[in-house]
PDB file of C-alpha atoms in Angstrom:
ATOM      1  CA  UNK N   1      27.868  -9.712  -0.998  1.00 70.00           C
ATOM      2  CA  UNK N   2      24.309  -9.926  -1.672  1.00 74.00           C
ATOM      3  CA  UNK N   3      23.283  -9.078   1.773  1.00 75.00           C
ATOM      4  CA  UNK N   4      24.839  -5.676   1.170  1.00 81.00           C
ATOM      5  CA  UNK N   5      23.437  -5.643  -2.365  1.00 79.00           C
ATOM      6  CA  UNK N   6      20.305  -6.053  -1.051  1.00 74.00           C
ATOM      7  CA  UNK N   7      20.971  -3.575   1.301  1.00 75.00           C
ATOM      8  CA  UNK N   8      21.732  -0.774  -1.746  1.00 80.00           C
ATOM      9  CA  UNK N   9      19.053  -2.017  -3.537  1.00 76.00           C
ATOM     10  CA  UNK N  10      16.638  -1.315  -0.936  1.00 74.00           C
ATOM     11  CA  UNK N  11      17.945   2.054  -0.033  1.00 78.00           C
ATOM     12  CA  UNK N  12      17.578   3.039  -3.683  1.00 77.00           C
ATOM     13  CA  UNK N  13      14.203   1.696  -4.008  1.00 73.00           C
ATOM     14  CA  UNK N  14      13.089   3.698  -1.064  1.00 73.00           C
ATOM     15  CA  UNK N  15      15.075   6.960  -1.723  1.00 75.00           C
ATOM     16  CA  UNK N  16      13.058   6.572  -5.425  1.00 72.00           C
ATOM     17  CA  UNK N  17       9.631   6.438  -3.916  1.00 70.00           C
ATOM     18  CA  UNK N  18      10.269   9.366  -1.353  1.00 67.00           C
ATOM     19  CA  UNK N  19      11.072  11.286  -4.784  1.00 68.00           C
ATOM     20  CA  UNK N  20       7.409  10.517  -5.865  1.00 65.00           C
ATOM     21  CA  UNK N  21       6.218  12.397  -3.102  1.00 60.00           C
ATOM     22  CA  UNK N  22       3.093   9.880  -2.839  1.00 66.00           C
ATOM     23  CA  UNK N  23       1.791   9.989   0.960  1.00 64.00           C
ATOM     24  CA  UNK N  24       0.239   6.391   0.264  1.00 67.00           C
ATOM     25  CA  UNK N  25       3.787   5.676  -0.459  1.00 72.00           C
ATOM     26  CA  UNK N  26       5.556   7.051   2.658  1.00 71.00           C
ATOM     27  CA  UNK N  27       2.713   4.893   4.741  1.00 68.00           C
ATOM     28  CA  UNK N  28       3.496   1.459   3.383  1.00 72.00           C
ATOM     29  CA  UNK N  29       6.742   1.709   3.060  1.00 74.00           C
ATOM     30  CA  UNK N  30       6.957   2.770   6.995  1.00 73.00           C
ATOM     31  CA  UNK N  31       4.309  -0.076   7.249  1.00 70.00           C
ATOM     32  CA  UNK N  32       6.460  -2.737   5.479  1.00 73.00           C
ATOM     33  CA  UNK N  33       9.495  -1.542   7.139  1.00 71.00           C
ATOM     34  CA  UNK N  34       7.620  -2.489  10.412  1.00 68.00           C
ATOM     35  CA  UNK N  35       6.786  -5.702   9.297  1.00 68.00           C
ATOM     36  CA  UNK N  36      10.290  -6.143   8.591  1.00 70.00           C
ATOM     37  CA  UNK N  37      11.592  -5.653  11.894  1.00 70.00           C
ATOM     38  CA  UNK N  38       9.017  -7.449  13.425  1.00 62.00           C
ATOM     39  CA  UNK N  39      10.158 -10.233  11.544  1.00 69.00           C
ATOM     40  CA  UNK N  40      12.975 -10.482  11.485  1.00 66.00           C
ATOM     41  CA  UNK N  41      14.361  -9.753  14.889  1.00 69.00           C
ATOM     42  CA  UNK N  42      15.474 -13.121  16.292  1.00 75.00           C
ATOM     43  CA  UNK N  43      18.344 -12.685  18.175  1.00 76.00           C
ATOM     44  CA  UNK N  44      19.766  -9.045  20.239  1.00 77.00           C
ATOM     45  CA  UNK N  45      22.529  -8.803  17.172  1.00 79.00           C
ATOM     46  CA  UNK N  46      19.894  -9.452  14.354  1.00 75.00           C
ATOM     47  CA  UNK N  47      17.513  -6.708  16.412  1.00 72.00           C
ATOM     48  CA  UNK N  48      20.614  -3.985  16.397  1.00 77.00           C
ATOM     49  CA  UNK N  49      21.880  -4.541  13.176  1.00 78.00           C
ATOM     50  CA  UNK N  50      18.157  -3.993  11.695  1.00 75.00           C
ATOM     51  CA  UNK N  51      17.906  -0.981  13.754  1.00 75.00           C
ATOM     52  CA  UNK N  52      21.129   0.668  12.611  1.00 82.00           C
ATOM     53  CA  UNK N  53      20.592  -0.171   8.900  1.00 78.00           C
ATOM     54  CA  UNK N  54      17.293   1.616   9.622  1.00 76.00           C
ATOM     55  CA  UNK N  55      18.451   4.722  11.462  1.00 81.00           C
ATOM     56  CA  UNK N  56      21.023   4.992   8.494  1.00 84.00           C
ATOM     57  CA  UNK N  57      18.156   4.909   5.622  1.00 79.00           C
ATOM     58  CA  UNK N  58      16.108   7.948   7.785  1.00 77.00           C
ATOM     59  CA  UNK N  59      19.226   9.522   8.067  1.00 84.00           C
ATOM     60  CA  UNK N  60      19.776   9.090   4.177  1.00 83.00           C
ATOM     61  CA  UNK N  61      16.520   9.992   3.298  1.00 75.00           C
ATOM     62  CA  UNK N  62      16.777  13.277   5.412  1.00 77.00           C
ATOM     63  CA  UNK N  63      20.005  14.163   3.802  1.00 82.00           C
ATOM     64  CA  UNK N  64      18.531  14.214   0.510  1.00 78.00           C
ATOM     65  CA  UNK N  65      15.208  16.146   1.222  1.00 74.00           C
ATOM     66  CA  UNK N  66      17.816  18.784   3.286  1.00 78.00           C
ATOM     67  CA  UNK N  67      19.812  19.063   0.217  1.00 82.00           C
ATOM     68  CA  UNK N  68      17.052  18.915  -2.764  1.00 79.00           C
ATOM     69  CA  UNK N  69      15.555  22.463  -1.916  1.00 77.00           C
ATOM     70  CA  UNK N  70      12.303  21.000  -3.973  1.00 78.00           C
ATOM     71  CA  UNK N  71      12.127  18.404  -2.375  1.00 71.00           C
ATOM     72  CA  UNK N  72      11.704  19.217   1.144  1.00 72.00           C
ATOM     73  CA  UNK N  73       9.018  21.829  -0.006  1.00 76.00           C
ATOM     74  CA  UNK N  74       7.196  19.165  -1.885  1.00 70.00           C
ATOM     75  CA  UNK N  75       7.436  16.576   0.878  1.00 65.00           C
ATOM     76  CA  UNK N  76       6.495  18.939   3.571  1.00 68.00           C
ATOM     77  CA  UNK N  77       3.504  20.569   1.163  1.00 67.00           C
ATOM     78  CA  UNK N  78       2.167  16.703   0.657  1.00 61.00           C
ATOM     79  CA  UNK N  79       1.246  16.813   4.564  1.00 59.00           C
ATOM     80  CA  UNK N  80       0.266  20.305   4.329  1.00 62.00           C
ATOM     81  CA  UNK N  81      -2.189  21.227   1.044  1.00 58.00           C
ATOM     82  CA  UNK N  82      -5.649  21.525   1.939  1.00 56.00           C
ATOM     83  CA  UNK N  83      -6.277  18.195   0.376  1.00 58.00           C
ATOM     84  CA  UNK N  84      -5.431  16.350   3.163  1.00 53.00           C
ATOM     85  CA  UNK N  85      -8.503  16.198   4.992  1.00 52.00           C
ATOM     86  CA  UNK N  86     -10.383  14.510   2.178  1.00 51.00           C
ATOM     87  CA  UNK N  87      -7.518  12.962   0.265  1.00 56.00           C
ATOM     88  CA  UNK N  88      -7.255  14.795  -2.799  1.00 59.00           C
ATOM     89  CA  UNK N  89     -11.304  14.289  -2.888  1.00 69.00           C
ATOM     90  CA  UNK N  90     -10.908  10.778  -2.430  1.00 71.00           C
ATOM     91  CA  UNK N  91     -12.833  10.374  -0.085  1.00 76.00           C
ATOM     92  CA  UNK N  92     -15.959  12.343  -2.154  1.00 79.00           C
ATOM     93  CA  UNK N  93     -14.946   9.577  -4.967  1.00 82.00           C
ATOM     94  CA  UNK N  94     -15.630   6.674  -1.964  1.00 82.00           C
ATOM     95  CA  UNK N  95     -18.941   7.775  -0.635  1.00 85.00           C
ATOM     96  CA  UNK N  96     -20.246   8.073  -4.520  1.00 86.00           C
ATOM     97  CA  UNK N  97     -18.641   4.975  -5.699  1.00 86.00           C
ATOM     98  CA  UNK N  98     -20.166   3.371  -2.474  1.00 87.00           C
ATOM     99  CA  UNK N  99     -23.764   4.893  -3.085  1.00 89.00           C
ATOM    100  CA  UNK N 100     -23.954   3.277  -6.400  1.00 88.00           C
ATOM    101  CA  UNK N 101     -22.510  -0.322  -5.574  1.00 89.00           C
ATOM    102  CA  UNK N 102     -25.241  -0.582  -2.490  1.00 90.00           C
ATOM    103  CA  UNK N 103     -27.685   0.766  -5.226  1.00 91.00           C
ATOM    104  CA  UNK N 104     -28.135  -1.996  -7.318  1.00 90.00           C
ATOM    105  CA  UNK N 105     -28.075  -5.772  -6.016  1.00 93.00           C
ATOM    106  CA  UNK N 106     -26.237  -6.995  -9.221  1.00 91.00           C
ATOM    107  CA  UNK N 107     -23.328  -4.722  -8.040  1.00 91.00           C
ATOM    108  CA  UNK N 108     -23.502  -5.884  -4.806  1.00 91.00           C
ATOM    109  CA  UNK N 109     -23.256  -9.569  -5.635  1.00 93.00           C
ATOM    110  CA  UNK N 110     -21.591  -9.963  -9.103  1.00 91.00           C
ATOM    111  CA  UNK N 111     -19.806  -6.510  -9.377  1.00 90.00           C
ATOM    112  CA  UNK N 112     -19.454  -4.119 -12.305  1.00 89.00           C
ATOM    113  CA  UNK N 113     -16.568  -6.002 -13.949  1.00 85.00           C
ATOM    114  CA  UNK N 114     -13.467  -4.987 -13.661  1.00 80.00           C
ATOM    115  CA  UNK N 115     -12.553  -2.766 -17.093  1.00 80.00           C
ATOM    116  CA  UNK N 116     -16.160  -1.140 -17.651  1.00 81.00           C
ATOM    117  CA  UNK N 117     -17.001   0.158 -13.728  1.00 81.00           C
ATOM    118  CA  UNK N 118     -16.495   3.830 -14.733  1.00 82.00           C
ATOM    119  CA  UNK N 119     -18.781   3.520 -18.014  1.00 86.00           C
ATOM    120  CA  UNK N 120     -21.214   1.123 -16.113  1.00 86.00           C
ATOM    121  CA  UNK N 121     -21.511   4.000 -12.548  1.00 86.00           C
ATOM    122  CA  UNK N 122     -20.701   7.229 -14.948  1.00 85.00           C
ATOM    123  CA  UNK N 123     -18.343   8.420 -12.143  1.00 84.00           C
ATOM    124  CA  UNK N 124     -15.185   8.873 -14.818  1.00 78.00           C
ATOM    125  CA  UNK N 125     -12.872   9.772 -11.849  1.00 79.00           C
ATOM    126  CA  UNK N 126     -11.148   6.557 -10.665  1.00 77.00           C
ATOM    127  CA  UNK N 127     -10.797   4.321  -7.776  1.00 75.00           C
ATOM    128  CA  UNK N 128      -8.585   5.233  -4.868  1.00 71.00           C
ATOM    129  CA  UNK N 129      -9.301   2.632  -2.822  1.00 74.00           C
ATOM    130  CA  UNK N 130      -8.372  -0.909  -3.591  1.00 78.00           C
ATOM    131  CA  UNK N 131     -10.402  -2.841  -1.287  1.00 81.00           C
ATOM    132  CA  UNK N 132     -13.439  -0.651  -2.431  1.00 83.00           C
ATOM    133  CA  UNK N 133     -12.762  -1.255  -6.385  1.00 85.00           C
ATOM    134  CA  UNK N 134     -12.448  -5.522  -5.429  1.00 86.00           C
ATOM    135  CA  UNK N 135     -15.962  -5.318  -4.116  1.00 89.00           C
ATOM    136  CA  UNK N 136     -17.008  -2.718  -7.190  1.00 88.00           C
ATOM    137  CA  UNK N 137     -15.250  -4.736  -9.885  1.00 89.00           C
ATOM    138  CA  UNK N 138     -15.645  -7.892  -8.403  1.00 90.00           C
ATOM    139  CA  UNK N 139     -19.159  -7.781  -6.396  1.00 91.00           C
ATOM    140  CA  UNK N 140     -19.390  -9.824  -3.101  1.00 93.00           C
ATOM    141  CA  UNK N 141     -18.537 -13.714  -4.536  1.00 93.00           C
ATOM    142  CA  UNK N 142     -16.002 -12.536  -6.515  1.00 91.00           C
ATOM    143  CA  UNK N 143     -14.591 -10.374  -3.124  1.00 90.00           C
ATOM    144  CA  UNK N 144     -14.624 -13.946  -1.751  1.00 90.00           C
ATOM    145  CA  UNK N 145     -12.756 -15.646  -4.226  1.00 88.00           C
ATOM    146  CA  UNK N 146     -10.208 -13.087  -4.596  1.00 85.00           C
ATOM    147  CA  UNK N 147      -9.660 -13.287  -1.181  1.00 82.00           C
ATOM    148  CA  UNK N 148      -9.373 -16.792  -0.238  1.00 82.00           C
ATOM    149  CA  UNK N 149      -6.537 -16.708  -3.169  1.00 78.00           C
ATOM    150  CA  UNK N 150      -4.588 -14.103  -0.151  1.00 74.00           C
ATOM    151  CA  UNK N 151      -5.208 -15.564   2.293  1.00 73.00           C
ATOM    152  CA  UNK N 152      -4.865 -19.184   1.033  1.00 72.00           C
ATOM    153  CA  UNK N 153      -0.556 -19.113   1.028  1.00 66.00           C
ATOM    154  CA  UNK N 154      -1.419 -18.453   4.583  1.00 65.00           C
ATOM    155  CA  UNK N 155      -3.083 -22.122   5.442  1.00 66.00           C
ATOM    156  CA  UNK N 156      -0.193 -24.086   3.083  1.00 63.00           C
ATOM    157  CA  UNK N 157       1.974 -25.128   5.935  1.00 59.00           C
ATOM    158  CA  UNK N 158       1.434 -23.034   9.002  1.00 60.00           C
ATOM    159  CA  UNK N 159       4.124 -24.792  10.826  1.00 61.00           C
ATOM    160  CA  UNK N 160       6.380 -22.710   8.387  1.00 62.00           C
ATOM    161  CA  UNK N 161       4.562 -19.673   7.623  1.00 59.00           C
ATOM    162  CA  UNK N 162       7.078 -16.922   7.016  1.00 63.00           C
ATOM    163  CA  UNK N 163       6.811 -13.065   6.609  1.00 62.00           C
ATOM    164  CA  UNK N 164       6.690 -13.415   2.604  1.00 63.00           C
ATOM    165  CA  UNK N 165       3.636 -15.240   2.909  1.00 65.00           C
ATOM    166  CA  UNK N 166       1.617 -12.120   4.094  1.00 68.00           C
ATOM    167  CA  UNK N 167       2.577 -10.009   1.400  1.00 66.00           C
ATOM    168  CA  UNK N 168      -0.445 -10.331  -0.667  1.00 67.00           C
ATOM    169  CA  UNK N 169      -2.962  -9.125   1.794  1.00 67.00           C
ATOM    170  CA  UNK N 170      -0.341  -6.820   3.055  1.00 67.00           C
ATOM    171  CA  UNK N 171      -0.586  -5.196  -0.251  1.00 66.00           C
ATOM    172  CA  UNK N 172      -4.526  -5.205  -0.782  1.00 64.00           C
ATOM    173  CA  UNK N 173      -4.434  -3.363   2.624  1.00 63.00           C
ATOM    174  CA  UNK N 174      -2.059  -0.520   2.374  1.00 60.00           C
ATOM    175  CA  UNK N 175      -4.058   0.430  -0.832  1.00 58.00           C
ATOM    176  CA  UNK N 176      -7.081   0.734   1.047  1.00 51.00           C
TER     177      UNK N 176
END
C-alpha cells in the first residue's frame, strides 16, 4: 500500500509541475528521475518495474498535454519563445550580477548578505542562478561553509551512503 501511494503521489507531483510550465522544472525533474533509476536498479525485476512505472508517467503526462489544448501550446511555446537563447534575459542578469561581485573584493570574500544584494548592486531584477546568488550573498568563505554543510552528509558513513544523501547538492545544482 504505500509503495503504490507513493507511486500516486509522485505521479501527481510531477503531472503538477508540468502544469507550471517551468523549463527549469522539466530539467530536474528528468534529472532526478535519472538519479532514480540509477539508483535504484539492483536486480533485472527492480530495473523493469522502474522502467514501466516510468514509461507509464511519460505516457500520462502526454495524455494530459494532448488533451489540455493550452497546455500543449504552452509547453511547446516554453521551448520555442525567443527567450530561449538567453533565458528569459537571465543570462544578461548573470554577466551583470557577475561584473559587480568580481568588482569589489568585499563581495568577493564576505558577500553582499543575503536579504540586501539587490539594494547593495542596484540590479532590482533577481537572481536566477543559485550557485551564482551563494557566492553573491554569501562571498567566497561563506560559499565554503555552505558547502561543506552539502557535501558533509556525504563523508558520515560512506560505507552506507545512499541516494538521499546527495540530494542537497543535487538541488544547489539543478538551480544553477
Amino acid at each position: 500500500r504505500k509503495r503504490i501511494l507513493s507511486i500516486v503521489a509522485t505521479l501527481f507531483f510531477i503531472l503538477m509541475g508540468v502544469m507550471t510550465l517551468s523549463r527549469s522544472w522539466m530539467v530536474a525533474v528528468a534529472l532526478c528521475i535519472l538519479l532514480f533509476l540509477v539508483g535504484r536498479a539492483r536486480s533485472f525485476r527492480s530495473a523493469a518495474q522502474t522502467v514501466l512505472i516510468g514509461v507509464v508517467a511519460v505516457i500520462a503526462i502526454a495524455y494530459v498535454i494532448q488533451v489540455v489544448p493550452e497546455l500543449r501550446e504552452g509547453f511547446i511555446g516554453r521551448w520555442q519563445s525567443s527567450d530561449v537563447a538567453t533565458g528569459n534575459e537571465r543570462t544578461d542578469l548573470f554577466w551583470e550580477y557577475h561584473g559587480i561581485w568580481l568588482s569589489n573584493i568585499r563581495y568577493i570574500l564576505t558577500g553582499t548578505g543575503v536579504t540586501q544584494y539587490k539594494q547593495i548592486t542596484g540590479v532590482y531584477h533577481g537572481l536566477h542562478n543559485m550557485l551564482q546568488q551563494i557566492f553573491l550573498s554569501y562571498g567566497v568563505i561563506g560559499a565554503a561553509v555552505f558547502f561543506y554543510g552539502i557535501f558533509s552528509p556525504l563523508q558520515i558513513n560512506k560505507k552506507k551512503r545512499s541516494l538521499i544523501m546527495w540530494t542537497p547538492l543535487v538541488a544547489v545544482l539543478l538551480f544553477v
